[in-house]
Every structure is written in structure tokens, then in C-alpha cells.
């Protein structure tokens, strides 16, 4: 744990007291988003202290020219980045002649931030004494509307406390913004037009190269003593900015406030020539509903989200706050409305990882969205990859593969590979398997097979072809091997026969062959279409099976475990607990070669395979592998603790499971990795959800049935979560004493609890 | 072969005809150098066509801030580069009002370049018709003086052919130059002072960051109709340049010419405040001797170099030209006068590899310099590394090694690591072994042991300590292994148990332990000094031996060969000859992962070990390994063909040896790798020399005796080379019919020819 300044509260994230050193961390932690845009918790007013500005528009990115030391054939030309977008939240504030700036005030008191997760808004309040001696009280609240997702609303209230004073609000838009992360200090935005009309202003700007056209817009409404007033604004226009300045003589003790409505219309969703028109129409809708009305709708929309996805924990407020923060952020990031979008590892809370898509989505996020949303959301995530299939085939071609083999990129925005480390870009190919696994997982969970004949089979064929070409026959071993890969444990590079990758490859080819057969038998028209499109031949699936029937898996007879890769046992096998504390985290303390030749594991690798394919292995085998690998695991990836928490729970090691759970659920709130100021770890938050549902709750879907093996950490009184299973919502409540179930819908549901059948009837609480 | 425009000639490199597309290639091929500075064959006069400007001062470099995509702990902050230095050769020429520029002339005829290797000068001549209609004939000759190595001289002669015309020579200096290779477009030079006095001018400038102060200087002498004339110059001064303009009305058919003397004085060799003074003194010496006098001395100096290092080949002019070009360039690059200098892979002919030192020096260059110079030159090369020992210890420390372990850098200028690819920087550690091997080799060849107690032992101890810590004990194998290395074959990265590296590590530790014992017994005072300084303990060498006695070497029982690394036989073993031609060179056609998992070898790896430690293995074993590995070798490193040529010759496969020889000796002249315009492959040129001397001549030193096993390619009538062996020069002449020897000195020398003893007597030609 690196920090503990966030107040514990079941529903809110709260900071009290103004600490300039925490501004950047809080800007991450108090971020807001609505799936279409996101906003770090930057101050609306001027702030000359250390800050990391971030406004983001989903799907608007820039191809930043690749920067490498040593170019390798096959590297992509650019790294696509979600950009810092034009600022729409800014409000310059003059108190008399003095610019309000918390960095230069004489004193700042009663500073408080609250991110209300239940209702989806963020508020900041404080009193300040300015250099002029004027004292003011400020309260500013904002949210990004779930209802009209192009718009956000701010209510900024100022009350002078010790004298009458002229106050000026100057809400503005600014497209003269930069990224902190830029390879070549490129200019990312080109401002083309700035206009204003009454209380409205518009900046049209487009991204360089990608030419995403945007209109950033705003409209201001002023209030004095609680009632609307009209003030004629003074226009302040710059090269890349526009402001509307409203001045008022304010009496001591009276509140002058502004409602600022703002946001973006984007050429992704509108005709490029009609962005201003669209902005006006959006503004009209928002202003008509008004600030209070929008806020009310916001509360209702969040209530609906929580209705389905909340997890309650009794008796452990820190754990409760942690899991809600995770669920809240996931919902702020992605809502499944748009299959062109996906989930960046930092969502809309920072620039790192460029807002791009990683295998995190399929491995960690899909289960969360499947179980807490309607199945269309998970379908959207699968469709995203289907839409990128042609690009995945191109990508594989670039690396020498033929015949429609597909390699999905390690990092992508539009389907093209963005990453440029050979050991990752070219070798961390297990990502391809996670994409196939998500298709299987979707079918397993939802029971909906239609995705496979419609879209999924083509993806599975492309992936199977890739694996089939990627392995080679070893004359020495008389088996098929896979050389030169990087597994999920990125602390090993360019290894041979990574067990996880080999296993996943075999599974992909087998699964694809099965689905080809099934679609052929059950959906002959789809089969014909797909076979024609992909030039699939009958012998091809036989060829895949030839490989899968004779695949090599490294195994230690002595330890009776699968080996992470060839040669793993040649390492110096010192356990993590025997490492000097000063050596940790090794990714900060050790040079890369030392990490690579050490046995230390960044995140689950063999165990990730046991997680995906749990039913292929006995519990005894899981225990053996867990006991063999976990002691060498440093968990230096945010994606590591959750899998271990789930497996520890399965093995009945609740103390260990709970420790891993805390680490994943409060990773950002407690800033375990000393980097929260860069943004939040959004995708690993889905892992936290899995830790409770799959770990403590022991939820699985086997043979079209929900299974539970509920356990509870001794620190908790009880916990409860819900699962949307095939259009019925099951609520599970677990305490030390009892486990109870409730379902919605109008039909009974047979489930398995601790391997015993249990019949659930709508409207009835059933105890297991 | 990529080009064949260079005329075949035994002593000169000749180009005829003006082809703008070849300008950059010729600028490399016709480069001149004198060990202290170097100059690409750029035109003196204005040239607006494609050109790659390069003037270089030995040892003057700039630390260019590292550029990487993904930083790894342990990377150096900068990459030291030899810089493009201020231009001293420039002469602006006005013919009437028209600037002479071969890119804009109406026609250029009789264009010829000649690099006279026998005498060490470069000449360019042509006639040109200008836009004005004036026709002129030009002949310009230049050289960098071996005698006064701070100075170069140019004679530029112009004769108007069809009319009287005013001609202006404006010799100039220019410090406003840039590098083609720069990571961040930094400014490298800061110009501080520009002065002139009569026919002299001076620019003082220093490099940014490293603060190497330089004075670039020049003096001009004019001649008309063959006699000196005085013309008052007009001064042309810019921010970073200074010119002296001399105008003369020249009669048709008469020659107007200029002698320009110029060069650099540098704070590496002079007091910084006295650079102009030093420049004036150097100029005075040069001008006093005069152009003709300097040229005469140049011829004498080169005659002396050739006297000792020439190799003659009868019956094959291409081969003759090739080997002389190689020997010439090596002598232009490094003369062993200054132990702060070393041999960059491109010498003074381009920017690539930053002019830095690689293991090429110890592995390839030391043997050449040992056998063709006095032993002091090789000593200087060894001392260079001794002087960097502290930095090598620091470097190892940075990577986690302790107790005085030393890791020499992969690439260096001042002893600090410059490179930044983890798989090379941190893992291509075999370079450490080559440095120890050079110490052994020096003693073996010269018989001079004094280097070891004086300096070498400390280096050997640091290196042995590194290896001792770098291996680890494998519980699985019950042997010591070395994980995560890159061997000489850089087409494999991060492999386990690279045989070459393991073997070299074992040898280093054994050799160091032996030398510790020998110095202890025979040089007790040196031993005490070194043991104190290094905290050497008696048990330490025993610890080394514990490892070397139980080191693991991958071996195939089936093929009866050592394996390049663990798992090598799992690859798809398709021989190079069975690869489609369109796939070659693989480093241009394939992505990096595909190269890595292929069996293809960039340059000798296991065979490099057989080359270094030839007497550890039988000829049968060599043949087995050669036959196993060569078919998978793509020779995409310039350092590859020479070792294979030597081993093919040893195995009596003269056709193959000859093919490899041609490839190494004419690599640049025929531009095999399509990159000669970037500069020449200087270090591999030493490999060419080895191909003849050690390959065809079969020269070895064993037990303090010279051994020869002479063979001759059937394409040659005869060949002859000389060896400076312990202060006696042995000349060996080999033809199909006979082999003869001659020695200098005043004592007899017993050698071995084809494993039979032969006594040589000074002044007597002895046939074997």
C-alpha cells in the first residue's frame, strides 16, 4: 500500500484537505466517464500547480509515429493513442481582479472531493482566502451524462464570505491542448473554426492524420441567489480557444453560480459538415432538461446499473468501497453501446497504453460484462474482433503467415497492430487464444450459439490457421513444438514451448475443428458462406487435429507439474519470500536480463491456463501447480492477483484469497504500484469482480447450469452479488452461516450449489 | 555482388565516368584517413546533388541521448557517436559568375576518381561545360598526412579550355554541419570564435556536452602557370563559416591552382586555450614543407606501411585489389599511436555504429595489427581495455554484479556502454571473453608476457568474476548453466546455454586462474599489488575451477556435435540452399520472430569457438561441426565469411574457401550488402587478411613456433605475405608448385611447415 488518504465510505470516494502533492493522484481517482467520453478530475478554474490534464473522446485517436532505438522488420509505423481532447470543462474565475488559483491562494480550507458512485457525480468544495483578502466558498459538481452521452454538466457555485465583490465566470473551450505522452512532440489537433452565439460557443478541430472531426461545444446559464439571471457575455477569442465572460457584482453571503453544459460531437457519429448543428441540437436537449433534470436522470441511470451489477459486502467497508469503485469505473469506461469501442487498460483516466485494446478485454472483461449486462454487450465486444479480422489476417501476413491465418494485434485501436517490442508484438501471441476463448466463453455462459455461425467461426478459422502454421515439427522430439514466444508472464521473453501458449494453441485448433463440424451439420448455409469466403477445405481441420494429437508440453516428472517453458528448472529457484525486500519490485530494481533469467513470474502463466481450462484438470493438479508456481510469482502485473485469488479460494485457502482480493480491489485507491497519478487500472478491475463472483462465490457455468461453491472471508459478515444468467437475475447472498438465492423471471432455475442440485423459484428466497 | 563499376587495378581504386547515383557509394569507397582524422570523398566544390558529407576527428564524439520505444532498467543514457566534424576541405569555385557544381553543369566529361593505395592519395579529374558555355578542366588531389597527422593537403587545379575567364577560389571552413544520424536533431557543435589572418583562417568550436574543443584551420597558397602568386583575399565571414576569396583573370589553356592546407587541433592533444596557436604551428610546418614535400613524405610513409603489410596475389587482379583495399583501409583507420583510440566498424568512412568500439577489435583486428606492426600497436589495443576496466566494473554493477566483476560494453567510446537493445546490451556478453582471448593471443603471438602482470591480470580477474556470477547451478542438470544470452549469431536472442559463450566463459575462468597462479609465482610484487587492489582471495580461483569443472555444454548424441544452444534441434531444419532466393537476405525479408525461430545463423557461432580454440578439437570434429552448421549459415554479417574461409581452407575445401574469401575481400568494392554508401566495413577487413594468412597460408603460433600449412586457390598463380614475428619479418610465397620463406634479422628461426620443422636463415630463400 502506498497511500491511504481516501476516506473509507461504502458509496463514495472522498478526499478531505488540500494537498498539492496529491492533486495528480486525485485527478485519476475522481475521474468520470460515460462510455463515450471521459474526464480526469482537473479543476475547472485555473491551476498553476502540478496537474495532468485529460479529456478523452472514445474512439478518437492519433497514430503517433513509432519511436524505437532499433527498427525490426514487421514493426508498425505508428502507435495509435487516445488523445487528450479539447478542454470543455474550463471556467476562468476572477474574484475582483484576481484569478482564482488554488496554487496561489493565501489559504485553502475545508477542501473536499467526493465521487458519488451511487449517483454518478463528482463534487469539489472548499473555502479560500485570496491574495486580495477576499474569502470565498466554492462548490462545484459535475457529471458526464449517461442519458445524453455527448454532454457533460457542471454547476459551479461561489459565495463571497467577507465582502461584496465583482465575480467573473469565464467558461471557455480550448483546443490548444497537448498530450503528455507523445513520441515526437507532434501537434495532434488542427483547429479549423471557432464560433459563438449568445451563451454558446463552438470549436471545430480535427485530429491530424486520422482526421477525426470534432465540435467541442458549450452553453452557459447563470444563476444568482438561486434564480436564473441574464448577463451579456464578453467574447474572448484566441487562436485555439473561445471564452464567454460573465461579470456580476456579488453581495457578501450570496451565491453566484454557473451551469455549464459542454461536450463533443464527433464525425464518428455525425456527418462531418453538421457537427455544429448536431452540437446545437444536443445543447438544446440538455439545456431544456436543465442541470437538475440531467442530474436526476443521471441518478436514475446509475441506479439501474447498480441494480444489476452491485456487490454488497457487510462488515468490511474498505472491501465494500473497493469493489464498488471497480464496478463503477468499468461502467464509466464501457457500456457496450458501440461495437467500434473497447476497453483500454486505463479507460478514460490517463494516456498510458494509449487507450488501446489488449487481450485484457477477452480474458478479464468479457465475464464481467456477460454477467452484469444483457448479452448484447458481450456480443459487441466479440463483434469488435470480428470486424478486425481482415486486419488480423493482414497482420499475420506481414509476419510471413499465409492462407488466411489471423494474428490479432497485441495492442490496437482500429485492428492494426500498434506495439513495437519484438518480444511482445511478434511473440506474445497467446492473445490470439484469448480471443477464441472469449467466443467459447460467450457460448458457454449465454447459451447463445448464434454468434459462431454468424461471425465467430471465421475468427476461429483464422486463429486455428495461425497456430497451425506457427508450430513446427521437431525431428528431435517427434512432436510439434512452438518456438520463440512470450507467455502471459512477460518476465520471460522468446522462450520455447511456453506451456500456456502451447495448450491454448492446441485447444484453439481442436475447438475450431469442432465448431467447423457443428456449423457444417447444423447451419449448412452459414457453413457454405464461410467455407467459400475462407477457402476452407475438409483436410484442413484434419491437419489441425494431426498437430493437436501430437503436441509437446513441457512436464517435470520430478515435480509432477507442467513446466512454464522448456528449461524452466535450470533457473536458480529461490522463492520470492527469500528475496531481500530491497530487491522488490524487481521490475524497478533489476536489469531486464536478470529478470529474464530469474524464475520470477509477473502474472499467472501456467495458472492462467488452469484458470481458463479448469475442468481439464483435477483439483489435486491445480493445488500442485499453484504450490509450485505461486511462490515464484511477484504479481507485478495488475492482472495477477485476481486469478490467484480465485484459485486460492477454490483450494479453500481463504486467508490467501482475501489478501489477493484486497490487493486487486484497492490497487488504485491505495496506490499499490505508486503510479495512480498516471490513471486507473480499468481492465484489472474486472478481475476484482471475478475474485468475488468466481473466487468467493465459486460461480461456474458447466453444461448449461450455474454452479456455486460459496465461501466467505472471515473478515466479512456477508456479501451478495447478482448474475444475469440467460435473462434471469440470480441474487446470491453468502454469510458464514448461510447461503441464499433469489431469482427474477417467471420460470424455475435449477442450479448446483457445492455440487448438489438446488431448484430456484422466482420470488422465493432459497437457502442452500 | 551489387555493383561492379570500380575498375580493376592492383594498386588503385578507380572510377570512370560521372554517375550521380554512385556519388554516395564513391564517397565511401574513396575515403581517406590517417588514424587521427578521416574524410569521405566529398567534392571540395559546391555539389547540390545527393551527397553524404563526412569529416571525422578520431576520439571526438557526442553523447546522443538514447532513443528507445520501451525503456529497460540498465539502459545507458546516451549513445556516443563520432561526429561529422567541421568541414575543412571546402573550396567554393566561381567560373566567371557561375558557381561550379557538377550537378548543374551542362556536361561533365572524362570524370575519373583514383584512390592510389600505394602512395596514399586521392585524385579526381574531369572536364566540364558550364551553363555559361565556359569549358574547364579540373584536377584535384588530396591526402591526409601520415607525417603531420593534424593536417591534410589539397591541390585543386583549373584550366579554362575555350576562353579567358575570371576564376575565384574561395577556400572555406564551416562548423555549421550536422550529422545524418541523430536521435533528437540535437545541435552537436557550438562555434565560439572565428578569426583570419592573411591566407589563414581558424574556427574554434566545441562539441556540446562532451566539450571537445577544436580549432579547424586552413591556409591557402595560389599558383598560376605553375608558379606561386600572391593575391589578396576577400574575407567572407558567416556565423559558422569563414572563407577567403581569391580572384584571378585566367587565360585560356593556363592552369590556376590552389594548395589548401587544413585540419584540426583538438583539446585531446593540446591545451584548450592554445588550439589556435597549435594550429598556426602545424600550418607553419606543413606550409614550409609545402604540398609537394608533404606528398613525397606521404608516399614514403605508405611505402613503409606496405613494406611490412602488403600481400601480393599473382594471376587474380580482383583479389589483389580486394586485399590491398582492406589492408589500406585498416591502416587509414588505426595506426596504434594512441591507446585512447580504437577501431570503429566503419572507421572514418561513415556515421553508422557511431565510430565506437565493438568486440570486432579483439576478435578480428588484433591479429592483423600484431602481425603487421610492432607489438606496441597490439599492446595499445589491449591497454585501451585496461584503461576502461573501472568502467566495465561499474557497468557490471549496474546489472547487479558485485565484487569487482567486469562486463565490458558491447559498444563504447570511453568505456561506458552505449548500446540499448536488451538482447544485445545485457545479453551478448561473449564480448567479455574476446577481450580475455586477445590477452592470451597477444602473449601467444608475441611471446611477451609482461602485459599480464602489468595490466592484463586485473582485466582477467574482473572477467572471470563476471562469468562466475553469471552462471548458476541447475538442480535439474546438476551442472552449471548460463541462461539468457545472445551468442555471436545475433539471429538468436535470449537463449540458454549458448555453447560458444559457455565454452568461452569456462576458458576465461580457467585461464584467469592459471595466470593468477603464474603471476603469483613469477611476479610476486605484481601479484601483491593486484591481489590488494582487487581483494583477490585464494579460494576465489578455486571457486572458479569448481564451476569450470562442472559446466554444461549442450551436445547432440545423434549428430555428435555441440549444439549452438539448448533446443537448437527443435527447429525446422531447412538448409539455406533450400530456401527460396526471394526470402534472402532474411534480415530484410523476414520479421524478427521468424528469424529467431529459424535455424539460420548470421555469423559463425559454434564455429567461432572452433576458430578461437582450434587446438582443443580434432580436425574430424571441426569437419563435423562445419558440415553441420555452415549449411544453416546465411553470412549476413560482414564478420562471417572470413572464419568460414579459414576453416574451409583448413579442411582442404579450397573452392569454398575462395568463394568466402572473395565475399569478404570485395564486400565493399562490389557492395554485396547494398549499403556501401553508408561507409565501409573496416573491422571485417581484418578478417579478410586472416583469410589469406591463417586460411590459405595456414599460419598458426603454437608453443612459441610459427606453423604454416600453405594452400593456394586454383584461380591464383601465387601469393605472398609477410609476418612480423617477434622482431623478425618472415615473407612467405606460395604457388601451386612451391612454397618459399625468407626472413630478416640476424638469427635463424625454426618454423613448422605442414607439421614438419624448417629452419630459416636470414637472407636465404628456403623452400619447404
mmCIF file of N, CA and C in Angstrom, chain B residues 505-552:
data_model
loop_
_atom_site.group_PDB
_atom_site.id
_atom_site.type_symbol
_atom_site.label_atom_id
_atom_site.label_comp_id
_atom_site.label_asym_id
_atom_site.label_seq_id
_atom_site.Cartn_x
_atom_site.Cartn_y
_atom_site.Cartn_z
ATOM 1 N N UNK B 505 33.365 -18.823 -21.435
ATOM 2 C CA UNK B 505 33.316 -18.500 -20.001
ATOM 3 C C UNK B 505 34.198 -19.465 -19.218
ATOM 4 N N UNK B 506 34.038 -20.731 -19.534
ATOM 5 C CA UNK B 506 34.878 -21.742 -18.864
ATOM 6 C C UNK B 506 36.350 -21.461 -19.127
ATOM 7 N N UNK B 507 36.670 -21.205 -20.401
ATOM 8 C CA UNK B 507 38.065 -20.962 -20.746
ATOM 9 C C UNK B 507 38.589 -19.730 -19.992
ATOM 10 N N UNK B 508 37.788 -18.667 -19.949
ATOM 11 C CA UNK B 508 38.226 -17.438 -19.272
ATOM 12 C C UNK B 508 38.555 -17.704 -17.805
ATOM 13 N N UNK B 509 37.674 -18.435 -17.142
ATOM 14 C CA UNK B 509 37.901 -18.693 -15.716
ATOM 15 C C UNK B 509 39.131 -19.565 -15.513
ATOM 16 N N UNK B 510 39.287 -20.586 -16.355
ATOM 17 C CA UNK B 510 40.479 -21.437 -16.241
ATOM 18 C C UNK B 510 41.745 -20.634 -16.518
ATOM 19 N N UNK B 511 41.689 -19.841 -17.581
ATOM 20 C CA UNK B 511 42.868 -19.068 -17.981
ATOM 21 C C UNK B 511 43.222 -18.037 -16.913
ATOM 22 N N UNK B 512 42.202 -17.381 -16.384
ATOM 23 C CA UNK B 512 42.460 -16.389 -15.346
ATOM 24 C C UNK B 512 43.072 -17.054 -14.117
ATOM 25 N N UNK B 513 42.538 -18.216 -13.744
ATOM 26 C CA UNK B 513 43.072 -18.922 -12.568
ATOM 27 C C UNK B 513 44.534 -19.293 -12.790
ATOM 28 N N UNK B 514 44.834 -19.782 -13.996
ATOM 29 C CA UNK B 514 46.242 -20.126 -14.316
ATOM 30 C C UNK B 514 47.150 -18.903 -14.225
ATOM 31 N N UNK B 515 46.678 -17.786 -14.767
ATOM 32 C CA UNK B 515 47.527 -16.593 -14.784
ATOM 33 C C UNK B 515 47.724 -16.048 -13.370
ATOM 34 N N UNK B 516 46.668 -16.159 -12.553
ATOM 35 C CA UNK B 516 46.813 -15.751 -11.151
ATOM 36 C C UNK B 516 47.955 -16.552 -10.529
ATOM 37 N N UNK B 517 47.943 -17.862 -10.776
ATOM 38 C CA UNK B 517 48.968 -18.733 -10.206
ATOM 39 C C UNK B 517 50.350 -18.366 -10.727
ATOM 40 N N UNK B 518 50.418 -18.125 -12.034
ATOM 41 C CA UNK B 518 51.714 -17.846 -12.665
ATOM 42 C C UNK B 518 52.273 -16.505 -12.171
ATOM 43 N N UNK B 519 51.416 -15.507 -12.108
ATOM 44 C CA UNK B 519 51.884 -14.198 -11.652
ATOM 45 C C UNK B 519 52.296 -14.293 -10.179
ATOM 46 N N UNK B 520 51.516 -15.049 -9.429
ATOM 47 C CA UNK B 520 51.840 -15.237 -8.001
ATOM 48 C C UNK B 520 53.231 -15.832 -7.847
ATOM 49 N N UNK B 521 53.519 -16.834 -8.679
ATOM 50 C CA UNK B 521 54.822 -17.499 -8.581
ATOM 51 C C UNK B 521 55.951 -16.678 -9.168
ATOM 52 N N UNK B 522 55.693 -16.043 -10.305
ATOM 53 C CA UNK B 522 56.802 -15.458 -11.053
ATOM 54 C C UNK B 522 56.928 -13.948 -10.908
ATOM 55 N N UNK B 523 55.846 -13.290 -10.522
ATOM 56 C CA UNK B 523 55.882 -11.827 -10.363
ATOM 57 C C UNK B 523 55.260 -11.464 -9.015
ATOM 58 N N UNK B 524 55.868 -11.909 -7.920
ATOM 59 C CA UNK B 524 55.209 -11.777 -6.608
ATOM 60 C C UNK B 524 54.835 -10.342 -6.260
ATOM 61 N N UNK B 525 55.620 -9.379 -6.713
ATOM 62 C CA UNK B 525 55.275 -7.996 -6.367
ATOM 63 C C UNK B 525 54.035 -7.525 -7.105
ATOM 64 N N UNK B 526 54.012 -7.862 -8.393
ATOM 65 C CA UNK B 526 52.802 -7.524 -9.158
ATOM 66 C C UNK B 526 51.604 -8.232 -8.550
ATOM 67 N N UNK B 527 51.818 -9.479 -8.169
ATOM 68 C CA UNK B 527 50.719 -10.236 -7.598
ATOM 69 C C UNK B 527 50.164 -9.541 -6.364
ATOM 70 N N UNK B 528 51.070 -9.097 -5.506
ATOM 71 C CA UNK B 528 50.642 -8.474 -4.256
ATOM 72 C C UNK B 528 49.821 -7.196 -4.559
ATOM 73 N N UNK B 529 50.362 -6.413 -5.467
ATOM 74 C CA UNK B 529 49.678 -5.177 -5.847
ATOM 75 C C UNK B 529 48.269 -5.478 -6.373
ATOM 76 N N UNK B 530 48.192 -6.467 -7.258
ATOM 77 C CA UNK B 530 46.904 -6.770 -7.892
ATOM 78 C C UNK B 530 45.943 -7.414 -6.896
ATOM 79 N N UNK B 531 46.469 -8.328 -6.081
ATOM 80 C CA UNK B 531 45.608 -9.003 -5.108
ATOM 81 C C UNK B 531 45.033 -7.986 -4.131
ATOM 82 N N UNK B 532 45.871 -7.034 -3.722
ATOM 83 C CA UNK B 532 45.391 -5.987 -2.820
ATOM 84 C C UNK B 532 44.308 -5.147 -3.496
ATOM 85 N N UNK B 533 44.619 -4.734 -4.693
ATOM 86 C CA UNK B 533 43.705 -3.844 -5.405
ATOM 87 C C UNK B 533 42.354 -4.515 -5.683
ATOM 88 N N UNK B 534 42.406 -5.794 -5.990
ATOM 89 C CA UNK B 534 41.172 -6.478 -6.409
ATOM 90 C C UNK B 534 40.545 -7.299 -5.280
ATOM 91 N N UNK B 535 41.186 -7.292 -4.103
ATOM 92 C CA UNK B 535 40.713 -8.137 -2.989
ATOM 93 C C UNK B 535 40.609 -9.603 -3.407
ATOM 94 N N UNK B 536 41.573 -10.041 -4.137
ATOM 95 C CA UNK B 536 41.571 -11.422 -4.619
ATOM 96 C C UNK B 536 41.911 -12.367 -3.470
ATOM 97 N N UNK B 537 41.138 -13.426 -3.349
ATOM 98 C CA UNK B 537 41.448 -14.424 -2.321
ATOM 99 C C UNK B 537 41.836 -15.738 -2.986
ATOM 100 N N UNK B 538 42.506 -16.577 -2.226
ATOM 101 C CA UNK B 538 42.964 -17.848 -2.802
ATOM 102 C C UNK B 538 41.770 -18.730 -3.160
ATOM 103 N N UNK B 539 40.752 -18.686 -2.285
ATOM 104 C CA UNK B 539 39.615 -19.564 -2.582
ATOM 105 C C UNK B 539 38.882 -19.141 -3.839
ATOM 106 N N UNK B 540 39.073 -17.878 -4.213
ATOM 107 C CA UNK B 540 38.303 -17.393 -5.356
ATOM 108 C C UNK B 540 38.622 -18.191 -6.625
ATOM 109 N N UNK B 541 39.895 -18.407 -6.886
ATOM 110 C CA UNK B 541 40.226 -19.155 -8.105
ATOM 111 C C UNK B 541 39.751 -20.599 -7.986
ATOM 112 N N UNK B 542 39.749 -21.104 -6.756
ATOM 113 C CA UNK B 542 39.205 -22.463 -6.579
ATOM 114 C C UNK B 542 37.716 -22.483 -6.904
ATOM 115 N N UNK B 543 37.028 -21.424 -6.505
ATOM 116 C CA UNK B 543 35.599 -21.336 -6.825
ATOM 117 C C UNK B 543 35.376 -21.309 -8.334
ATOM 118 N N UNK B 544 36.254 -20.592 -9.014
ATOM 119 C CA UNK B 544 36.120 -20.561 -10.481
ATOM 120 C C UNK B 544 36.263 -21.987 -11.030
ATOM 121 N N UNK B 545 37.264 -22.673 -10.527
ATOM 122 C CA UNK B 545 37.521 -24.023 -11.048
ATOM 123 C C UNK B 545 36.384 -24.986 -10.720
ATOM 124 N N UNK B 546 35.743 -24.741 -9.575
ATOM 125 C CA UNK B 546 34.590 -25.582 -9.238
ATOM 126 C C UNK B 546 33.533 -25.491 -10.343
ATOM 127 N N UNK B 547 33.348 -24.285 -10.837
ATOM 128 C CA UNK B 547 32.377 -24.103 -11.920
ATOM 129 C C UNK B 547 32.886 -24.717 -13.219
ATOM 130 N N UNK B 548 34.126 -24.421 -13.554
ATOM 131 C CA UNK B 548 34.609 -24.872 -14.876
ATOM 132 C C UNK B 548 34.706 -26.399 -14.945
ATOM 133 N N UNK B 549 34.874 -27.030 -13.792
ATOM 134 C CA UNK B 549 34.926 -28.498 -13.792
ATOM 135 C C UNK B 549 33.560 -29.142 -13.968
ATOM 136 N N UNK B 550 32.530 -28.337 -13.879
ATOM 137 C CA UNK B 550 31.190 -28.943 -13.951
ATOM 138 C C UNK B 550 30.248 -28.069 -14.771
ATOM 139 N N UNK B 551 30.767 -27.635 -15.904
ATOM 140 C CA UNK B 551 29.998 -26.740 -16.754
ATOM 141 C C UNK B 551 29.219 -27.574 -17.765
ATOM 142 N N UNK B 552 28.050 -27.121 -18.057
ATOM 143 C CA UNK B 552 27.188 -27.840 -19.001
ATOM 144 C C UNK B 552 27.407 -27.332 -20.426
#
